[in-house]
JSON list of C-alpha atoms in Angstrom, two decimals:
[
{"chain": "A", "resi": 1, "resn": "MET", "atom": "CA", "xyz": [-87.06, -8.96, -64.44]},
{"chain": "A", "resi": 2, "resn": "SER", "atom": "CA", "xyz": [-86.46, -10.64, -60.91]},
{"chain": "A", "resi": 3, "resn": "ILE", "atom": "CA", "xyz": [-83.21, -8.47, -58.73]},
{"chain": "A", "resi": 4, "resn": "TYR", "atom": "CA", "xyz": [-80.78, -10.63, -56.54]},
{"chain": "A", "resi": 5, "resn": "VAL", "atom": "CA", "xyz": [-79.24, -9.24, -54.60]},
{"chain": "A", "resi": 6, "resn": "LYS", "atom": "CA", "xyz": [-75.69, -10.45, -52.76]},
{"chain": "A", "resi": 7, "resn": "ILE", "atom": "CA", "xyz": [-76.07, -9.32, -48.56]},
{"chain": "A", "resi": 8, "resn": "THR", "atom": "CA", "xyz": [-75.31, -11.11, -46.46]},
{"chain": "A", "resi": 9, "resn": "VAL", "atom": "CA", "xyz": [-77.38, -12.43, -43.26]},
{"chain": "A", "resi": 10, "resn": "LEU", "atom": "CA", "xyz": [-78.56, -12.34, -38.86]},
{"chain": "A", "resi": 11, "resn": "VAL", "atom": "CA", "xyz": [-80.67, -15.31, -38.78]},
{"chain": "A", "resi": 12, "resn": "VAL", "atom": "CA", "xyz": [-84.47, -14.60, -36.93]},
{"chain": "A", "resi": 13, "resn": "SER", "atom": "CA", "xyz": [-86.80, -16.35, -35.63]},
{"chain": "A", "resi": 14, "resn": "VAL", "atom": "CA", "xyz": [-90.49, -16.26, -35.69]},
{"chain": "A", "resi": 15, "resn": "ALA", "atom": "CA", "xyz": [-93.17, -18.55, -34.63]},
{"chain": "A", "resi": 16, "resn": "ILE", "atom": "CA", "xyz": [-97.08, -19.16, -35.45]},
{"chain": "A", "resi": 17, "resn": "LEU", "atom": "CA", "xyz": [-100.46, -18.28, -33.65]},
{"chain": "A", "resi": 18, "resn": "ALA", "atom": "CA", "xyz": [-102.95, -15.41, -34.49]},
{"chain": "A", "resi": 19, "resn": "ILE", "atom": "CA", "xyz": [-104.77, -13.53, -33.24]},
{"chain": "A", "resi": 20, "resn": "ALA", "atom": "CA", "xyz": [-107.45, -10.49, -34.19]},
{"chain": "A", "resi": 21, "resn": "GLY", "atom": "CA", "xyz": [-109.90, -11.97, -32.17]},
{"chain": "A", "resi": 22, "resn": "PHE", "atom": "CA", "xyz": [-111.40, -12.74, -28.68]},
{"chain": "A", "resi": 23, "resn": "SER", "atom": "CA", "xyz": [-109.97, -16.08, -28.58]},
{"chain": "A", "resi": 24, "resn": "PHE", "atom": "CA", "xyz": [-106.85, -17.81, -29.06]},
{"chain": "A", "resi": 25, "resn": "THR", "atom": "CA", "xyz": [-108.37, -21.46, -31.13]},
{"chain": "A", "resi": 26, "resn": "GLY", "atom": "CA", "xyz": [-106.69, -23.50, -33.28]},
{"chain": "A", "resi": 27, "resn": "GLY", "atom": "CA", "xyz": [-106.53, -23.77, -37.12]},
{"chain": "A", "resi": 28, "resn": "GLU", "atom": "CA", "xyz": [-108.21, -27.18, -38.55]},
{"chain": "A", "resi": 29, "resn": "ALA", "atom": "CA", "xyz": [-109.64, -27.05, -41.61]},
{"chain": "A", "resi": 30, "resn": "SER", "atom": "CA", "xyz": [-113.69, -25.69, -41.24]},
{"chain": "A", "resi": 31, "resn": "ALA", "atom": "CA", "xyz": [-114.36, -28.69, -44.52]},
{"chain": "A", "resi": 32, "resn": "GLY", "atom": "CA", "xyz": [-113.78, -30.20, -47.46]},
{"chain": "A", "resi": 33, "resn": "GLU", "atom": "CA", "xyz": [-109.96, -32.30, -47.79]},
{"chain": "A", "resi": 34, "resn": "PRO", "atom": "CA", "xyz": [-108.22, -32.27, -44.62]},
{"chain": "A", "resi": 35, "resn": "LEU", "atom": "CA", "xyz": [-103.94, -30.78, -45.01]},
{"chain": "A", "resi": 36, "resn": "PRO", "atom": "CA", "xyz": [-101.55, -33.02, -44.08]},
{"chain": "A", "resi": 37, "resn": "GLY", "atom": "CA", "xyz": [-100.44, -30.49, -41.81]},
{"chain": "A", "resi": 38, "resn": "PHE", "atom": "CA", "xyz": [-99.73, -26.92, -42.21]},
{"chain": "A", "resi": 39, "resn": "ALA", "atom": "CA", "xyz": [-99.04, -24.56, -44.57]},
{"chain": "A", "resi": 40, "resn": "PHE", "atom": "CA", "xyz": [-97.22, -21.20, -43.47]},
{"chain": "A", "resi": 41, "resn": "ILE", "atom": "CA", "xyz": [-96.29, -19.23, -46.69]},
{"chain": "A", "resi": 42, "resn": "GLU", "atom": "CA", "xyz": [-94.07, -16.60, -45.81]},
{"chain": "A", "resi": 43, "resn": "LEU", "atom": "CA", "xyz": [-93.71, -14.32, -49.83]},
{"chain": "A", "resi": 44, "resn": "PHE", "atom": "CA", "xyz": [-91.24, -12.58, -50.53]},
{"chain": "A", "resi": 45, "resn": "THR", "atom": "CA", "xyz": [-92.45, -9.52, -52.94]},
{"chain": "A", "resi": 46, "resn": "SER", "atom": "CA", "xyz": [-92.31, -5.69, -54.44]},
{"chain": "A", "resi": 47, "resn": "GLU", "atom": "CA", "xyz": [-93.97, -3.49, -55.87]},
{"chain": "A", "resi": 48, "resn": "GLY", "atom": "CA", "xyz": [-90.72, -2.68, -57.61]},
{"chain": "A", "resi": 49, "resn": "CYS", "atom": "CA", "xyz": [-90.39, -5.36, -59.50]},
{"chain": "A", "resi": 50, "resn": "SER", "atom": "CA", "xyz": [-92.35, -6.67, -62.84]},
{"chain": "A", "resi": 51, "resn": "SER", "atom": "CA", "xyz": [-92.20, -10.01, -61.94]},
{"chain": "A", "resi": 52, "resn": "CYS", "atom": "CA", "xyz": [-94.05, -10.19, -58.54]},
{"chain": "A", "resi": 53, "resn": "PRO", "atom": "CA", "xyz": [-98.37, -9.62, -59.37]},
{"chain": "A", "resi": 54, "resn": "PRO", "atom": "CA", "xyz": [-98.69, -12.75, -60.35]},
{"chain": "A", "resi": 55, "resn": "ALA", "atom": "CA", "xyz": [-96.66, -13.81, -57.12]},
{"chain": "A", "resi": 56, "resn": "ASP", "atom": "CA", "xyz": [-99.52, -11.75, -55.41]},
{"chain": "A", "resi": 57, "resn": "GLU", "atom": "CA", "xyz": [-101.93, -12.82, -57.21]},
{"chain": "A", "resi": 58, "resn": "LEU", "atom": "CA", "xyz": [-101.57, -16.71, -55.98]},
{"chain": "A", "resi": 59, "resn": "VAL", "atom": "CA", "xyz": [-101.17, -15.96, -53.29]},
{"chain": "A", "resi": 60, "resn": "SER", "atom": "CA", "xyz": [-103.89, -14.36, -53.11]},
{"chain": "A", "resi": 61, "resn": "ARG", "atom": "CA", "xyz": [-105.87, -17.23, -54.63]},
{"chain": "A", "resi": 62, "resn": "ILE", "atom": "CA", "xyz": [-104.77, -19.71, -52.71]},
{"chain": "A", "resi": 63, "resn": "GLY", "atom": "CA", "xyz": [-105.93, -18.09, -49.17]},
{"chain": "A", "resi": 64, "resn": "LYS", "atom": "CA", "xyz": [-109.36, -17.87, -50.99]},
{"chain": "A", "resi": 65, "resn": "GLU", "atom": "CA", "xyz": [-109.38, -21.29, -51.97]},
{"chain": "A", "resi": 66, "resn": "TYR", "atom": "CA", "xyz": [-107.72, -22.35, -48.96]},
{"chain": "A", "resi": 67, "resn": "ALA", "atom": "CA", "xyz": [-109.97, -19.97, -46.03]},
{"chain": "A", "resi": 68, "resn": "GLY", "atom": "CA", "xyz": [-110.67, -21.47, -42.90]},
{"chain": "A", "resi": 69, "resn": "LYS", "atom": "CA", "xyz": [-108.09, -24.25, -42.81]},
{"chain": "A", "resi": 70, "resn": "PRO", "atom": "CA", "xyz": [-104.70, -24.31, -41.64]},
{"chain": "A", "resi": 71, "resn": "VAL", "atom": "CA", "xyz": [-102.88, -22.24, -44.28]},
{"chain": "A", "resi": 72, "resn": "TYR", "atom": "CA", "xyz": [-101.41, -18.61, -43.55]},
{"chain": "A", "resi": 73, "resn": "ILE", "atom": "CA", "xyz": [-100.26, -16.38, -45.78]},
{"chain": "A", "resi": 74, "resn": "LEU", "atom": "CA", "xyz": [-97.78, -13.26, -45.19]},
{"chain": "A", "resi": 75, "resn": "ALA", "atom": "CA", "xyz": [-96.76, -10.93, -47.30]},
{"chain": "A", "resi": 76, "resn": "TYR", "atom": "CA", "xyz": [-93.62, -8.80, -47.16]},
{"chain": "A", "resi": 77, "resn": "HIS", "atom": "CA", "xyz": [-92.44, -5.99, -49.00]},
{"chain": "A", "resi": 78, "resn": "VAL", "atom": "CA", "xyz": [-88.32, -5.76, -49.06]},
{"chain": "A", "resi": 79, "resn": "ASP", "atom": "CA", "xyz": [-87.35, -2.02, -49.40]},
{"chain": "A", "resi": 80, "resn": "TYR", "atom": "CA", "xyz": [-84.22, -2.91, -51.39]},
{"chain": "A", "resi": 81, "resn": "TRP", "atom": "CA", "xyz": [-86.23, -2.25, -55.08]},
{"chain": "A", "resi": 82, "resn": "ASP", "atom": "CA", "xyz": [-87.28, 1.23, -53.82]},
{"chain": "A", "resi": 83, "resn": "ARG", "atom": "CA", "xyz": [-84.54, 2.11, -55.03]},
{"chain": "A", "resi": 84, "resn": "LEU", "atom": "CA", "xyz": [-85.02, 1.64, -58.69]},
{"chain": "A", "resi": 85, "resn": "GLY", "atom": "CA", "xyz": [-87.87, 4.28, -59.70]},
{"chain": "A", "resi": 86, "resn": "TRP", "atom": "CA", "xyz": [-90.87, 3.60, -57.58]},
{"chain": "A", "resi": 87, "resn": "LYS", "atom": "CA", "xyz": [-91.18, 3.72, -53.25]},
{"chain": "A", "resi": 88, "resn": "ASP", "atom": "CA", "xyz": [-93.25, 0.84, -52.41]},
{"chain": "A", "resi": 89, "resn": "PRO", "atom": "CA", "xyz": [-95.97, 2.55, -49.59]},
{"chain": "A", "resi": 90, "resn": "PHE", "atom": "CA", "xyz": [-95.45, -1.07, -47.30]},
{"chain": "A", "resi": 91, "resn": "SER", "atom": "CA", "xyz": [-91.51, -1.95, -48.64]},
{"chain": "A", "resi": 92, "resn": "SER", "atom": "CA", "xyz": [-89.22, -2.58, -44.48]},
{"chain": "A", "resi": 93, "resn": "ALA", "atom": "CA", "xyz": [-85.97, -2.85, -44.66]},
{"chain": "A", "resi": 94, "resn": "GLN", "atom": "CA", "xyz": [-86.33, -5.25, -41.51]},
{"chain": "A", "resi": 95, "resn": "TRP", "atom": "CA", "xyz": [-88.89, -7.50, -43.67]},
{"chain": "A", "resi": 96, "resn": "SER", "atom": "CA", "xyz": [-85.07, -7.32, -46.41]},
{"chain": "A", "resi": 97, "resn": "GLU", "atom": "CA", "xyz": [-83.49, -8.55, -43.42]},
{"chain": "A", "resi": 98, "resn": "ARG", "atom": "CA", "xyz": [-85.87, -11.57, -42.16]},
{"chain": "A", "resi": 99, "resn": "GLN", "atom": "CA", "xyz": [-85.70, -12.75, -45.86]},
{"chain": "A", "resi": 100, "resn": "ARG", "atom": "CA", "xyz": [-81.32, -12.05, -46.17]},
{"chain": "A", "resi": 101, "resn": "GLN", "atom": "CA", "xyz": [-81.61, -14.53, -42.70]},
{"chain": "A", "resi": 102, "resn": "TYR", "atom": "CA", "xyz": [-83.49, -17.33, -44.42]},
{"chain": "A", "resi": 103, "resn": "SER", "atom": "CA", "xyz": [-80.49, -16.56, -46.62]},
{"chain": "A", "resi": 104, "resn": "ARG", "atom": "CA", "xyz": [-78.51, -18.12, -44.42]},
{"chain": "A", "resi": 105, "resn": "TRP", "atom": "CA", "xyz": [-80.94, -20.59, -43.03]},
{"chain": "A", "resi": 106, "resn": "PHE", "atom": "CA", "xyz": [-80.59, -22.30, -46.53]},
{"chain": "A", "resi": 107, "resn": "HIS", "atom": "CA", "xyz": [-77.55, -21.56, -47.63]},
{"chain": "A", "resi": 108, "resn": "GLN", "atom": "CA", "xyz": [-77.84, -19.13, -50.44]},
{"chain": "A", "resi": 109, "resn": "ASN", "atom": "CA", "xyz": [-75.73, -15.90, -52.03]},
{"chain": "A", "resi": 110, "resn": "GLY", "atom": "CA", "xyz": [-78.38, -13.67, -51.93]},
{"chain": "A", "resi": 111, "resn": "VAL", "atom": "CA", "xyz": [-82.34, -12.48, -52.32]},
{"chain": "A", "resi": 112, "resn": "TYR", "atom": "CA", "xyz": [-84.48, -11.91, -55.19]},
{"chain": "A", "resi": 113, "resn": "THR", "atom": "CA", "xyz": [-87.19, -11.88, -55.37]},
{"chain": "A", "resi": 114, "resn": "PRO", "atom": "CA", "xyz": [-90.91, -13.35, -56.08]},
{"chain": "A", "resi": 115, "resn": "GLN", "atom": "CA", "xyz": [-89.15, -15.91, -52.79]},
{"chain": "A", "resi": 116, "resn": "MET", "atom": "CA", "xyz": [-91.89, -17.85, -51.09]},
{"chain": "A", "resi": 117, "resn": "VAL", "atom": "CA", "xyz": [-90.96, -19.50, -47.95]},
{"chain": "A", "resi": 118, "resn": "VAL", "atom": "CA", "xyz": [-93.10, -22.97, -47.17]},
{"chain": "A", "resi": 119, "resn": "ASN", "atom": "CA", "xyz": [-92.84, -23.44, -43.24]},
{"chain": "A", "resi": 120, "resn": "GLY", "atom": "CA", "xyz": [-89.69, -22.31, -42.65]},
{"chain": "A", "resi": 121, "resn": "LYS", "atom": "CA", "xyz": [-88.17, -25.57, -44.65]},
{"chain": "A", "resi": 122, "resn": "THR", "atom": "CA", "xyz": [-88.29, -24.97, -48.19]},
{"chain": "A", "resi": 123, "resn": "GLU", "atom": "CA", "xyz": [-88.12, -21.98, -50.88]},
{"chain": "A", "resi": 124, "resn": "PHE", "atom": "CA", "xyz": [-89.02, -21.28, -54.51]},
{"chain": "A", "resi": 125, "resn": "VAL", "atom": "CA", "xyz": [-89.61, -18.56, -56.89]},
{"chain": "A", "resi": 126, "resn": "GLY", "atom": "CA", "xyz": [-93.26, -16.71, -55.32]},
{"chain": "A", "resi": 127, "resn": "SER", "atom": "CA", "xyz": [-94.66, -17.14, -58.81]},
{"chain": "A", "resi": 128, "resn": "ASP", "atom": "CA", "xyz": [-94.67, -20.70, -58.62]},
{"chain": "A", "resi": 129, "resn": "GLU", "atom": "CA", "xyz": [-98.07, -22.34, -58.35]},
{"chain": "A", "resi": 130, "resn": "SER", "atom": "CA", "xyz": [-97.15, -26.05, -58.55]},
{"chain": "A", "resi": 131, "resn": "LYS", "atom": "CA", "xyz": [-93.85, -26.22, -56.46]},
{"chain": "A", "resi": 132, "resn": "LEU", "atom": "CA", "xyz": [-96.15, -24.26, -53.93]},
{"chain": "A", "resi": 133, "resn": "ARG", "atom": "CA", "xyz": [-98.75, -26.59, -54.39]},
{"chain": "A", "resi": 134, "resn": "LYS", "atom": "CA", "xyz": [-96.47, -29.31, -53.49]},
{"chain": "A", "resi": 135, "resn": "ALA", "atom": "CA", "xyz": [-95.57, -27.77, -50.32]},
{"chain": "A", "resi": 136, "resn": "ILE", "atom": "CA", "xyz": [-98.55, -26.83, -48.84]},
{"chain": "A", "resi": 137, "resn": "MET", "atom": "CA", "xyz": [-99.61, -30.78, -48.86]},
{"chain": "A", "resi": 138, "resn": "SER", "atom": "CA", "xyz": [-96.45, -31.82, -47.30]},
{"chain": "A", "resi": 139, "resn": "PRO", "atom": "CA", "xyz": [-97.03, -32.68, -44.05]},
{"chain": "A", "resi": 140, "resn": "GLY", "atom": "CA", "xyz": [-95.51, -29.03, -40.79]},
{"chain": "A", "resi": 141, "resn": "THR", "atom": "CA", "xyz": [-94.36, -30.25, -37.84]},
{"chain": "A", "resi": 142, "resn": "PRO", "atom": "CA", "xyz": [-97.04, -31.18, -35.06]},
{"chain": "A", "resi": 143, "resn": "ALA", "atom": "CA", "xyz": [-97.03, -28.12, -32.97]},
{"chain": "A", "resi": 144, "resn": "SER", "atom": "CA", "xyz": [-94.62, -28.69, -29.73]},
{"chain": "A", "resi": 145, "resn": "THR", "atom": "CA", "xyz": [-95.23, -26.18, -28.16]},
{"chain": "A", "resi": 146, "resn": "PRO", "atom": "CA", "xyz": [-97.60, -25.54, -25.45]},
{"chain": "A", "resi": 147, "resn": "LEU", "atom": "CA", "xyz": [-99.26, -21.71, -26.66]},
{"chain": "A", "resi": 148, "resn": "ASN", "atom": "CA", "xyz": [-101.54, -20.16, -25.64]},
{"chain": "A", "resi": 149, "resn": "LEU", "atom": "CA", "xyz": [-102.64, -16.24, -26.70]},
{"chain": "A", "resi": 150, "resn": "GLN", "atom": "CA", "xyz": [-106.25, -15.08, -25.90]},
{"chain": "A", "resi": 151, "resn": "LEU", "atom": "CA", "xyz": [-106.94, -11.71, -26.67]},
{"chain": "A", "resi": 152, "resn": "LYS", "atom": "CA", "xyz": [-107.96, -9.18, -23.78]},
{"chain": "A", "resi": 153, "resn": "SER", "atom": "CA", "xyz": [-108.00, -5.83, -24.85]},
{"chain": "A", "resi": 154, "resn": "LEU", "atom": "CA", "xyz": [-107.78, -3.74, -27.95]},
{"chain": "A", "resi": 155, "resn": "SER", "atom": "CA", "xyz": [-107.01, -0.19, -28.10]},
{"chain": "A", "resi": 156, "resn": "PRO", "atom": "CA", "xyz": [-106.17, 2.58, -30.94]},
{"chain": "A", "resi": 157, "resn": "GLY", "atom": "CA", "xyz": [-102.57, 1.62, -31.45]},
{"chain": "A", "resi": 158, "resn": "VAL", "atom": "CA", "xyz": [-102.10, -1.83, -28.34]},
{"chain": "A", "resi": 159, "resn": "ALA", "atom": "CA", "xyz": [-103.44, -5.06, -28.37]},
{"chain": "A", "resi": 160, "resn": "VAL", "atom": "CA", "xyz": [-103.28, -6.83, -24.73]},
{"chain": "A", "resi": 161, "resn": "ILE", "atom": "CA", "xyz": [-103.13, -10.20, -25.09]},
{"chain": "A", "resi": 162, "resn": "ASN", "atom": "CA", "xyz": [-103.25, -13.31, -22.00]},
{"chain": "A", "resi": 163, "resn": "LEU", "atom": "CA", "xyz": [-100.08, -15.05, -22.84]},
{"chain": "A", "resi": 164, "resn": "THR", "atom": "CA", "xyz": [-98.66, -18.97, -22.29]},
{"chain": "A", "resi": 165, "resn": "PHE", "atom": "CA", "xyz": [-95.53, -19.42, -23.82]},
{"chain": "A", "resi": 166, "resn": "PRO", "atom": "CA", "xyz": [-93.03, -21.81, -21.31]},
{"chain": "A", "resi": 167, "resn": "LYS", "atom": "CA", "xyz": [-89.54, -20.70, -22.53]},
{"chain": "A", "resi": 168, "resn": "VAL", "atom": "CA", "xyz": [-87.54, -23.36, -24.75]},
{"chain": "A", "resi": 169, "resn": "ASP", "atom": "CA", "xyz": [-84.57, -23.07, -25.31]},
{"chain": "A", "resi": 170, "resn": "GLY", "atom": "CA", "xyz": [-83.86, -23.11, -29.55]},
{"chain": "A", "resi": 171, "resn": "GLN", "atom": "CA", "xyz": [-87.15, -21.49, -30.21]},
{"chain": "A", "resi": 172, "resn": "GLU", "atom": "CA", "xyz": [-88.86, -18.48, -30.31]},
{"chain": "A", "resi": 173, "resn": "LEU", "atom": "CA", "xyz": [-92.26, -16.26, -30.41]},
{"chain": "A", "resi": 174, "resn": "TYR", "atom": "CA", "xyz": [-93.56, -13.93, -32.22]},
{"chain": "A", "resi": 175, "resn": "LEU", "atom": "CA", "xyz": [-96.82, -11.68, -33.12]},
{"chain": "A", "resi": 176, "resn": "ALA", "atom": "CA", "xyz": [-96.79, -9.62, -36.42]},
{"chain": "A", "resi": 177, "resn": "SER", "atom": "CA", "xyz": [-99.90, -7.08, -37.72]},
{"chain": "A", "resi": 178, "resn": "VAL", "atom": "CA", "xyz": [-101.66, -8.11, -41.07]},
{"chain": "A", "resi": 179, "resn": "GLN", "atom": "CA", "xyz": [-103.53, -6.06, -43.40]},
{"chain": "A", "resi": 180, "resn": "LYS", "atom": "CA", "xyz": [-105.93, -8.83, -44.99]},
{"chain": "A", "resi": 181, "resn": "SER", "atom": "CA", "xyz": [-106.32, -6.53, -48.36]},
{"chain": "A", "resi": 182, "resn": "ALA", "atom": "CA", "xyz": [-105.12, -3.13, -50.39]},
{"chain": "A", "resi": 183, "resn": "THR", "atom": "CA", "xyz": [-104.61, -2.02, -54.23]},
{"chain": "A", "resi": 184, "resn": "VAL", "atom": "CA", "xyz": [-102.05, 1.12, -54.56]},
{"chain": "A", "resi": 185, "resn": "LYS", "atom": "CA", "xyz": [-101.69, 2.22, -57.70]},
{"chain": "A", "resi": 186, "resn": "VAL", "atom": "CA", "xyz": [-98.16, 2.60, -59.04]},
{"chain": "A", "resi": 187, "resn": "THR", "atom": "CA", "xyz": [-96.57, 5.56, -60.63]},
{"chain": "A", "resi": 188, "resn": "ARG", "atom": "CA", "xyz": [-93.02, 4.85, -61.39]},
{"chain": "A", "resi": 189, "resn": "GLY", "atom": "CA", "xyz": [-91.12, 1.65, -61.97]},
{"chain": "A", "resi": 190, "resn": "GLU", "atom": "CA", "xyz": [-91.12, -1.31, -63.44]},
{"chain": "A", "resi": 191, "resn": "ASN", "atom": "CA", "xyz": [-94.34, -1.32, -62.49]},
{"chain": "A", "resi": 192, "resn": "SER", "atom": "CA", "xyz": [-95.25, 1.89, -63.23]},
{"chain": "A", "resi": 193, "resn": "GLY", "atom": "CA", "xyz": [-99.00, 2.78, -64.96]},
{"chain": "A", "resi": 194, "resn": "LEU", "atom": "CA", "xyz": [-100.64, -0.74, -62.59]},
{"chain": "A", "resi": 195, "resn": "THR", "atom": "CA", "xyz": [-103.24, -0.87, -60.24]},
{"chain": "A", "resi": 196, "resn": "LEU", "atom": "CA", "xyz": [-101.43, -3.57, -57.87]},
{"chain": "A", "resi": 197, "resn": "PRO", "atom": "CA", "xyz": [-103.57, -5.31, -55.39]},
{"chain": "A", "resi": 198, "resn": "HIS", "atom": "CA", "xyz": [-102.06, -6.49, -52.07]},
{"chain": "A", "resi": 199, "resn": "THR", "atom": "CA", "xyz": [-102.68, -9.80, -49.45]},
{"chain": "A", "resi": 200, "resn": "ASN", "atom": "CA", "xyz": [-101.86, -9.76, -46.31]},
{"chain": "A", "resi": 201, "resn": "ILE", "atom": "CA", "xyz": [-98.84, -7.76, -45.56]},
{"chain": "A", "resi": 202, "resn": "VAL", "atom": "CA", "xyz": [-96.89, -7.76, -43.18]},
{"chain": "A", "resi": 203, "resn": "ARG", "atom": "CA", "xyz": [-96.99, -4.36, -41.58]},
{"chain": "A", "resi": 204, "resn": "SER", "atom": "CA", "xyz": [-95.61, -5.10, -38.16]},
{"chain": "A", "resi": 205, "resn": "LEU", "atom": "CA", "xyz": [-93.10, -7.52, -36.40]},
{"chain": "A", "resi": 206, "resn": "GLN", "atom": "CA", "xyz": [-93.07, -8.08, -33.11]},
{"chain": "A", "resi": 207, "resn": "GLN", "atom": "CA", "xyz": [-91.51, -10.90, -30.40]},
{"chain": "A", "resi": 208, "resn": "VAL", "atom": "CA", "xyz": [-92.30, -11.38, -27.22]},
{"chain": "A", "resi": 209, "resn": "ALA", "atom": "CA", "xyz": [-90.79, -12.96, -24.56]},
{"chain": "A", "resi": 210, "resn": "PRO", "atom": "CA", "xyz": [-92.06, -15.64, -23.12]},
{"chain": "A", "resi": 211, "resn": "GLY", "atom": "CA", "xyz": [-93.81, -16.95, -19.84]},
{"chain": "A", "resi": 212, "resn": "ILE", "atom": "CA", "xyz": [-97.88, -16.65, -18.38]},
{"chain": "A", "resi": 213, "resn": "GLY", "atom": "CA", "xyz": [-99.13, -13.13, -17.91]},
{"chain": "A", "resi": 214, "resn": "GLN", "atom": "CA", "xyz": [-99.83, -10.39, -20.47]},
{"chain": "A", "resi": 215, "resn": "VAL", "atom": "CA", "xyz": [-97.75, -9.09, -23.68]},
{"chain": "A", "resi": 216, "resn": "SER", "atom": "CA", "xyz": [-98.95, -5.79, -25.48]},
{"chain": "A", "resi": 217, "resn": "LEU", "atom": "CA", "xyz": [-98.70, -5.91, -28.70]},
{"chain": "A", "resi": 218, "resn": "VAL", "atom": "CA", "xyz": [-98.49, -2.17, -30.40]},
{"chain": "A", "resi": 219, "resn": "LEU", "atom": "CA", "xyz": [-100.57, -1.53, -33.84]},
{"chain": "A", "resi": 220, "resn": "PRO", "atom": "CA", "xyz": [-100.06, 0.22, -36.87]},
{"chain": "A", "resi": 221, "resn": "LYS", "atom": "CA", "xyz": [-101.71, 3.39, -36.71]},
{"chain": "A", "resi": 222, "resn": "ASP", "atom": "CA", "xyz": [-103.53, 2.34, -39.65]},
{"chain": "A", "resi": 223, "resn": "PHE", "atom": "CA", "xyz": [-104.96, -0.59, -37.33]},
{"chain": "A", "resi": 224, "resn": "ASP", "atom": "CA", "xyz": [-108.42, -1.54, -38.65]},
{"chain": "A", "resi": 225, "resn": "PRO", "atom": "CA", "xyz": [-109.70, -4.90, -36.95]},
{"chain": "A", "resi": 226, "resn": "ARG", "atom": "CA", "xyz": [-111.68, -4.83, -39.65]},
{"chain": "A", "resi": 227, "resn": "ASN", "atom": "CA", "xyz": [-109.10, -5.24, -42.41]},
{"chain": "A", "resi": 228, "resn": "TRP", "atom": "CA", "xyz": [-106.91, -7.14, -39.86]},
{"chain": "A", "resi": 229, "resn": "GLU", "atom": "CA", "xyz": [-105.17, -9.97, -38.32]},
{"chain": "A", "resi": 230, "resn": "ILE", "atom": "CA", "xyz": [-102.58, -11.01, -35.61]},
{"chain": "A", "resi": 231, "resn": "ILE", "atom": "CA", "xyz": [-100.45, -13.78, -36.76]},
{"chain": "A", "resi": 232, "resn": "GLY", "atom": "CA", "xyz": [-98.31, -14.62, -34.21]},
{"chain": "A", "resi": 233, "resn": "PHE", "atom": "CA", "xyz": [-95.81, -18.06, -34.63]},
{"chain": "A", "resi": 234, "resn": "VAL", "atom": "CA", "xyz": [-93.41, -20.31, -33.22]},
{"chain": "A", "resi": 235, "resn": "GLN", "atom": "CA", "xyz": [-89.06, -20.40, -35.51]},
{"chain": "A", "resi": 236, "resn": "ASN", "atom": "CA", "xyz": [-86.22, -22.69, -35.05]},
{"chain": "A", "resi": 237, "resn": "THR", "atom": "CA", "xyz": [-83.95, -20.66, -34.29]},
{"chain": "A", "resi": 238, "resn": "GLN", "atom": "CA", "xyz": [-81.39, -22.77, -34.99]},
{"chain": "A", "resi": 239, "resn": "THR", "atom": "CA", "xyz": [-82.08, -23.61, -38.58]},
{"chain": "A", "resi": 240, "resn": "GLY", "atom": "CA", "xyz": [-85.80, -21.34, -39.60]},
{"chain": "A", "resi": 241, "resn": "GLU", "atom": "CA", "xyz": [-88.57, -24.07, -39.34]},
{"chain": "A", "resi": 242, "resn": "ILE", "atom": "CA", "xyz": [-91.92, -23.13, -38.73]},
{"chain": "A", "resi": 243, "resn": "LEU", "atom": "CA", "xyz": [-92.42, -24.75, -35.66]},
{"chain": "A", "resi": 244, "resn": "ALA", "atom": "CA", "xyz": [-97.17, -24.63, -35.23]},
{"chain": "A", "resi": 245, "resn": "ALA", "atom": "CA", "xyz": [-98.63, -22.35, -36.51]},
{"chain": "A", "resi": 246, "resn": "SER", "atom": "CA", "xyz": [-102.68, -20.50, -36.06]},
{"chain": "A", "resi": 247, "resn": "THR", "atom": "CA", "xyz": [-104.99, -17.33, -36.58]},
{"chain": "A", "resi": 248, "resn": "VAL", "atom": "CA", "xyz": [-107.73, -15.67, -35.44]},
{"chain": "A", "resi": 249, "resn": "ASN", "atom": "CA", "xyz": [-109.92, -14.17, -38.45]},
{"chain": "A", "resi": 250, "resn": "SER", "atom": "CA", "xyz": [-112.58, -11.99, -36.16]},
{"chain": "A", "resi": 251, "resn": "ALA", "atom": "CA", "xyz": [-112.61, -8.55, -35.41]},
{"chain": "A", "resi": 252, "resn": "PRO", "atom": "CA", "xyz": [-113.38, -7.56, -31.44]},
{"chain": "A", "resi": 253, "resn": "ARG", "atom": "CA", "xyz": [-114.20, -3.33, -31.36]},
{"chain": "A", "resi": 254, "resn": "LEU", "atom": "CA", "xyz": [-111.75, -1.05, -30.45]},
{"chain": "A", "resi": 255, "resn": "ASN", "atom": "CA", "xyz": [-112.75, -0.04, -26.75]}
]
């Protein structure tokens, strides 16, 4: 069963570029046929929704299939299912708000789970594999904004990143801390009795001021570089379109 919640929306911006290694690199495919562009996939999901596990499983398969290629996955666990019998440990009102912001960009009357958004330009039911594959093969917008991130140091609770990102009207840069995997046994709600695996769970999202210098990214308390990465992304504030994307998967040692 899916849930449909009517809510108003704010406008947010998000961008692309990820770093959990010693340097920033581009997102070129390492093997196989090159994609026509990049694919930035955002899944809005919840452990309390019985329709969501197939969508979670789909992005997990897609992530493995397109490993090393310019396909980026962020899974946001919304909180509006929490009142219906099971509190998702990864849920956040911030992720519900981000989904509502997309609802405004898409001129929708509400939000639902599971929902997939690709490149900030198209949305559909998150378990629809054919639509996801079609969206992945649709050309992304070539990066037009000079963007360079390099990890300088990583300490418990903080990542210091060298940043070059000139201010551009209508664009904003964000960095997301993403937990690559987790498994949760659900004991109540629609998925009671199931053990649910998760992929690329967004745990924090921080806007970064443009300029040239350094930025301190606050990391979740349980951040472990062996199972996490830092993803940045640039997003058009008027349309929601994602303008560039990249990620680094190597794991630096904590200082």
